[in-house]
Amino acid sequence: MSLLDWGPQSWMQYSRVPMEQENSTTTVKKFFLVGFTESAMLQYIIFTTFLIIYAMTWLGNVTIITTVITDQQLHKPMYFLLGNLAFIDLSESSVTLPKMLWDLLSEIKTISFQGCITQMFFFHFTGGAVAILLIVMALDRYVALHKPLQYQNIMNHNVLLGLVAGAWVGGFVHSIVQVALITQLPFCGPNFLDNFYCDVPQIIKLACTDIFVVELLMVSNSGLLIILIFIVLIVSYAVILVKIRTHITEGKHKAFSTCGAQLAVVSIHFVPCIFIYARPFQKLVVDKAMSSLYTVITPMLNPIIYTLRNTEMKNAISRLLNNIFFRMRNSQLSFLS
């Protein structure tokens, strides 16, 4: 039987090493990824769907970034943060989706041990940065509503740069802790990873040593932290919405739309993450579906949510497109003349 004829069960049997043969060093050179399904037809359907989603993710987020940079009317703290969120969304989706798309067209789906650790590092790096940036965006809305006269002075350019840099540093610290704990574990087999990308819950189960303490540390660093951040954000937006309802008269609809959009983004991002990371690392049928929500779907939905619920952003995008079409038309006329 040739290598290409082996299915996941064959690889699993081949790669399984009894725990009694526990080794103190890592001998695994690569991991085999199960992916979503063994059906070739379903893989082509998933590939086409995810390719469209990835293209829409790039189109939507690049449009927001370009609009925020070029439109003078959007040179405000909220849109500066929104532009940074769009950039992180692009980065986060690009950590997993290109490799996933490649694997969907491959018969054998593998990733090197070093590549797996690298993917895991950047995945949690960008994911941690997103979580902290969402807190910063909630803080921005709180200051805008509670200190409207001092808002521009409080949320000045230097403060914004510091907050965004802090989000990236926080993501880095979170990720480096995850990777440091993983790299201390010995991996001597099996090397069959039941996922479509490298992540902590699946990797940690492949270590050929007792992982109880490390598992608790991982849950604390990811799961409990995500729950705490989610609670802080929900409470913050509840306070903001009460403030809008009871004290704001002018621009109430705009304030509700902005906060509603941010609350929707927070919920879509955090609920699947809590499901995956805030429980013992046990395999469930819906794990891959939940993982795909925040790795594939959320980066695409964020620009759609912010665009549909924000009239100012929609008008700015319309001005950007009109300027592009105007310049293209002038270029064509100049070429013809």
PDB file of C-alpha atoms in Angstrom, residues 89-240:
ATOM      1  CA  ASP A  89      -8.225  40.701  11.598  1.00  0.00           C
ATOM      2  CA  LEU A  90      -6.279  40.401   8.345  1.00  0.00           C
ATOM      3  CA  SER A  91      -3.227  39.160  10.208  1.00  0.00           C
ATOM      4  CA  GLU A  92      -5.209  36.663  12.270  1.00  0.00           C
ATOM      5  CA  SER A  93      -7.002  35.121   9.288  1.00  0.00           C
ATOM      6  CA  SER A  94      -3.748  34.928   7.302  1.00  0.00           C
ATOM      7  CA  VAL A  95      -2.114  32.840  10.034  1.00  0.00           C
ATOM      8  CA  THR A  96      -4.419  29.856   9.434  1.00  0.00           C
ATOM      9  CA  LEU A  97      -6.449  30.264   6.231  1.00  0.00           C
ATOM     10  CA  PRO A  98      -3.744  30.044   3.508  1.00  0.00           C
ATOM     11  CA  LYS A  99      -2.366  26.806   4.980  1.00  0.00           C
ATOM     12  CA  MET A 100      -5.911  25.483   5.426  1.00  0.00           C
ATOM     13  CA  LEU A 101      -6.799  26.219   1.796  1.00  0.00           C
ATOM     14  CA  TRP A 102      -3.608  24.503   0.615  1.00  0.00           C
ATOM     15  CA  ASP A 103      -4.354  21.428   2.724  1.00  0.00           C
ATOM     16  CA  LEU A 104      -7.910  21.164   1.375  1.00  0.00           C
ATOM     17  CA  LEU A 105      -6.374  20.491  -2.053  1.00  0.00           C
ATOM     18  CA  SER A 106      -3.714  18.108  -0.700  1.00  0.00           C
ATOM     19  CA  GLU A 107      -4.088  14.371  -0.185  1.00  0.00           C
ATOM     20  CA  ILE A 108      -1.721  14.313   2.801  1.00  0.00           C
ATOM     21  CA  LYS A 109      -1.956  17.278   5.139  1.00  0.00           C
ATOM     22  CA  THR A 110       1.220  17.816   7.134  1.00  0.00           C
ATOM     23  CA  ILE A 111       2.963  20.629   8.989  1.00  0.00           C
ATOM     24  CA  SER A 112       6.465  20.565  10.444  1.00  0.00           C
ATOM     25  CA  PHE A 113       6.933  20.716  14.205  1.00  0.00           C
ATOM     26  CA  GLN A 114       8.614  24.126  13.933  1.00  0.00           C
ATOM     27  CA  GLY A 115       5.911  25.335  11.538  1.00  0.00           C
ATOM     28  CA  CYS A 116       3.224  24.173  13.958  1.00  0.00           C
ATOM     29  CA  ILE A 117       4.789  26.051  16.885  1.00  0.00           C
ATOM     30  CA  THR A 118       5.212  29.159  14.697  1.00  0.00           C
ATOM     31  CA  GLN A 119       1.589  29.054  13.557  1.00  0.00           C
ATOM     32  CA  MET A 120       0.432  28.616  17.144  1.00  0.00           C
ATOM     33  CA  PHE A 121       2.560  31.573  18.285  1.00  0.00           C
ATOM     34  CA  PHE A 122       1.207  33.996  15.678  1.00  0.00           C
ATOM     35  CA  PHE A 123      -2.349  32.710  16.126  1.00  0.00           C
ATOM     36  CA  HIS A 124      -2.352  33.503  19.850  1.00  0.00           C
ATOM     37  CA  PHE A 125      -0.294  36.659  19.275  1.00  0.00           C
ATOM     38  CA  THR A 126      -2.937  38.183  17.000  1.00  0.00           C
ATOM     39  CA  GLY A 127      -5.803  36.675  19.008  1.00  0.00           C
ATOM     40  CA  GLY A 128      -4.519  38.200  22.238  1.00  0.00           C
ATOM     41  CA  ALA A 129      -4.023  41.555  20.519  1.00  0.00           C
ATOM     42  CA  VAL A 130      -7.644  41.484  19.259  1.00  0.00           C
ATOM     43  CA  ALA A 131      -8.985  40.782  22.761  1.00  0.00           C
ATOM     44  CA  ILE A 132      -7.077  43.692  24.303  1.00  0.00           C
ATOM     45  CA  LEU A 133      -7.925  46.031  21.421  1.00  0.00           C
ATOM     46  CA  LEU A 134     -11.635  45.324  21.942  1.00  0.00           C
ATOM     47  CA  ILE A 135     -11.185  46.474  25.559  1.00  0.00           C
ATOM     48  CA  VAL A 136      -9.516  49.648  24.269  1.00  0.00           C
ATOM     49  CA  MET A 137     -12.433  50.256  21.887  1.00  0.00           C
ATOM     50  CA  ALA A 138     -14.893  49.886  24.780  1.00  0.00           C
ATOM     51  CA  LEU A 139     -12.781  52.349  26.793  1.00  0.00           C
ATOM     52  CA  ASP A 140     -12.880  54.778  23.875  1.00  0.00           C
ATOM     53  CA  ARG A 141     -16.709  54.685  23.774  1.00  0.00           C
ATOM     54  CA  TYR A 142     -16.873  55.112  27.561  1.00  0.00           C
ATOM     55  CA  VAL A 143     -14.683  58.233  27.467  1.00  0.00           C
ATOM     56  CA  ALA A 144     -16.592  59.625  24.473  1.00  0.00           C
ATOM     57  CA  LEU A 145     -19.910  59.398  26.360  1.00  0.00           C
ATOM     58  CA  HIS A 146     -18.797  60.273  29.892  1.00  0.00           C
ATOM     59  CA  LYS A 147     -16.193  62.936  29.058  1.00  0.00           C
ATOM     60  CA  PRO A 148     -17.363  64.400  25.727  1.00  0.00           C
ATOM     61  CA  LEU A 149     -15.712  67.799  26.222  1.00  0.00           C
ATOM     62  CA  GLN A 150     -12.334  66.308  27.184  1.00  0.00           C
ATOM     63  CA  TYR A 151     -12.581  63.352  24.785  1.00  0.00           C
ATOM     64  CA  GLN A 152     -10.137  64.614  22.142  1.00  0.00           C
ATOM     65  CA  ASN A 153      -7.579  65.617  24.780  1.00  0.00           C
ATOM     66  CA  ILE A 154      -7.844  62.323  26.671  1.00  0.00           C
ATOM     67  CA  MET A 155      -7.774  60.111  23.588  1.00  0.00           C
ATOM     68  CA  ASN A 156      -4.994  62.020  21.829  1.00  0.00           C
ATOM     69  CA  HIS A 157      -2.682  60.526  19.224  1.00  0.00           C
ATOM     70  CA  ASN A 158       0.073  59.540  21.659  1.00  0.00           C
ATOM     71  CA  VAL A 159      -2.414  57.827  23.989  1.00  0.00           C
ATOM     72  CA  LEU A 160      -3.917  55.921  21.065  1.00  0.00           C
ATOM     73  CA  LEU A 161      -0.495  54.765  19.881  1.00  0.00           C
ATOM     74  CA  GLY A 162       0.338  53.642  23.400  1.00  0.00           C
ATOM     75  CA  LEU A 163      -2.931  51.717  23.763  1.00  0.00           C
ATOM     76  CA  VAL A 164      -2.523  49.963  20.409  1.00  0.00           C
ATOM     77  CA  ALA A 165       1.118  49.137  21.201  1.00  0.00           C
ATOM     78  CA  GLY A 166      -0.055  47.787  24.565  1.00  0.00           C
ATOM     79  CA  ALA A 167      -2.527  45.518  22.762  1.00  0.00           C
ATOM     80  CA  TRP A 168       0.273  44.060  20.638  1.00  0.00           C
ATOM     81  CA  VAL A 169       2.579  43.658  23.664  1.00  0.00           C
ATOM     82  CA  GLY A 170      -0.218  41.960  25.612  1.00  0.00           C
ATOM     83  CA  GLY A 171      -0.838  39.576  22.724  1.00  0.00           C
ATOM     84  CA  PHE A 172       2.883  38.807  22.533  1.00  0.00           C
ATOM     85  CA  VAL A 173       3.144  38.040  26.271  1.00  0.00           C
ATOM     86  CA  HIS A 174       0.052  35.828  26.163  1.00  0.00           C
ATOM     87  CA  SER A 175       1.365  33.928  23.136  1.00  0.00           C
ATOM     88  CA  ILE A 176       4.927  33.499  24.355  1.00  0.00           C
ATOM     89  CA  VAL A 177       3.632  31.942  27.600  1.00  0.00           C
ATOM     90  CA  GLN A 178       1.578  29.449  25.570  1.00  0.00           C
ATOM     91  CA  VAL A 179       4.497  28.540  23.325  1.00  0.00           C
ATOM     92  CA  ALA A 180       6.968  28.321  26.220  1.00  0.00           C
ATOM     93  CA  LEU A 181       4.736  25.798  28.010  1.00  0.00           C
ATOM     94  CA  ILE A 182       4.233  23.765  24.834  1.00  0.00           C
ATOM     95  CA  THR A 183       7.921  23.605  23.881  1.00  0.00           C
ATOM     96  CA  GLN A 184       8.831  22.238  27.308  1.00  0.00           C
ATOM     97  CA  LEU A 185       6.754  19.131  26.623  1.00  0.00           C
ATOM     98  CA  PRO A 186       8.233  16.029  24.965  1.00  0.00           C
ATOM     99  CA  PHE A 187       6.550  14.862  21.747  1.00  0.00           C
ATOM    100  CA  CYS A 188       7.607  11.341  20.818  1.00  0.00           C
ATOM    101  CA  GLY A 189       4.303  10.250  19.230  1.00  0.00           C
ATOM    102  CA  PRO A 190       1.531  10.078  18.212  1.00  0.00           C
ATOM    103  CA  ASN A 191       1.644  12.943  15.718  1.00  0.00           C
ATOM    104  CA  PHE A 192      -1.895  12.814  14.324  1.00  0.00           C
ATOM    105  CA  LEU A 193      -3.542  16.226  14.947  1.00  0.00           C
ATOM    106  CA  ASP A 194      -7.348  16.207  14.797  1.00  0.00           C
ATOM    107  CA  ASN A 195      -7.786  19.775  13.586  1.00  0.00           C
ATOM    108  CA  PHE A 196      -7.283  21.965  10.514  1.00  0.00           C
ATOM    109  CA  TYR A 197      -4.575  24.114  12.136  1.00  0.00           C
ATOM    110  CA  CYS A 198      -2.219  23.939  15.115  1.00  0.00           C
ATOM    111  CA  ASP A 199      -3.702  24.983  18.439  1.00  0.00           C
ATOM    112  CA  VAL A 200      -3.075  24.307  22.103  1.00  0.00           C
ATOM    113  CA  PRO A 201      -6.037  22.004  22.950  1.00  0.00           C
ATOM    114  CA  GLN A 202      -5.057  19.491  20.268  1.00  0.00           C
ATOM    115  CA  ILE A 203      -1.252  19.781  20.519  1.00  0.00           C
ATOM    116  CA  ILE A 204      -1.097  19.344  24.276  1.00  0.00           C
ATOM    117  CA  LYS A 205      -2.887  15.994  24.062  1.00  0.00           C
ATOM    118  CA  LEU A 206      -0.077  14.601  21.898  1.00  0.00           C
ATOM    119  CA  ALA A 207       2.629  15.101  24.532  1.00  0.00           C
ATOM    120  CA  CYS A 208       4.036  11.812  25.847  1.00  0.00           C
ATOM    121  CA  THR A 209       4.079  12.885  29.489  1.00  0.00           C
ATOM    122  CA  ASP A 210       1.684  13.847  32.271  1.00  0.00           C
ATOM    123  CA  ILE A 211       0.045  17.131  31.184  1.00  0.00           C
ATOM    124  CA  PHE A 212      -2.332  17.762  34.099  1.00  0.00           C
ATOM    125  CA  VAL A 213      -0.452  20.767  35.532  1.00  0.00           C
ATOM    126  CA  VAL A 214       0.347  22.235  32.119  1.00  0.00           C
ATOM    127  CA  GLU A 215      -3.283  21.759  31.104  1.00  0.00           C
ATOM    128  CA  LEU A 216      -4.428  23.768  34.132  1.00  0.00           C
ATOM    129  CA  LEU A 217      -1.926  26.510  33.319  1.00  0.00           C
ATOM    130  CA  MET A 218      -3.151  26.621  29.717  1.00  0.00           C
ATOM    131  CA  VAL A 219      -6.787  26.871  30.787  1.00  0.00           C
ATOM    132  CA  SER A 220      -5.866  29.675  33.191  1.00  0.00           C
ATOM    133  CA  ASN A 221      -3.839  31.581  30.594  1.00  0.00           C
ATOM    134  CA  SER A 222      -6.485  31.266  27.882  1.00  0.00           C
ATOM    135  CA  GLY A 223      -9.877  30.226  29.217  1.00  0.00           C
ATOM    136  CA  LEU A 224     -10.135  32.185  32.474  1.00  0.00           C
ATOM    137  CA  LEU A 225      -8.515  35.228  30.885  1.00  0.00           C
ATOM    138  CA  ILE A 226     -11.028  35.190  28.021  1.00  0.00           C
ATOM    139  CA  ILE A 227     -13.948  34.866  30.454  1.00  0.00           C
ATOM    140  CA  LEU A 228     -12.700  37.786  32.566  1.00  0.00           C
ATOM    141  CA  ILE A 229     -12.197  39.990  29.505  1.00  0.00           C
ATOM    142  CA  PHE A 230     -15.627  39.046  28.154  1.00  0.00           C
ATOM    143  CA  ILE A 231     -17.314  39.888  31.485  1.00  0.00           C
ATOM    144  CA  VAL A 232     -15.479  43.234  31.670  1.00  0.00           C
ATOM    145  CA  LEU A 233     -16.560  44.081  28.116  1.00  0.00           C
ATOM    146  CA  ILE A 234     -20.204  43.084  28.659  1.00  0.00           C
ATOM    147  CA  VAL A 235     -20.392  45.139  31.882  1.00  0.00           C
ATOM    148  CA  SER A 236     -18.704  48.086  30.163  1.00  0.00           C
ATOM    149  CA  TYR A 237     -21.131  48.096  27.253  1.00  0.00           C
ATOM    150  CA  ALA A 238     -24.089  47.668  29.627  1.00  0.00           C
ATOM    151  CA  VAL A 239     -22.957  50.823  31.471  1.00  0.00           C
ATOM    152  CA  ILE A 240     -22.458  52.635  28.172  1.00  0.00           C
TER     153      ILE A 240
END
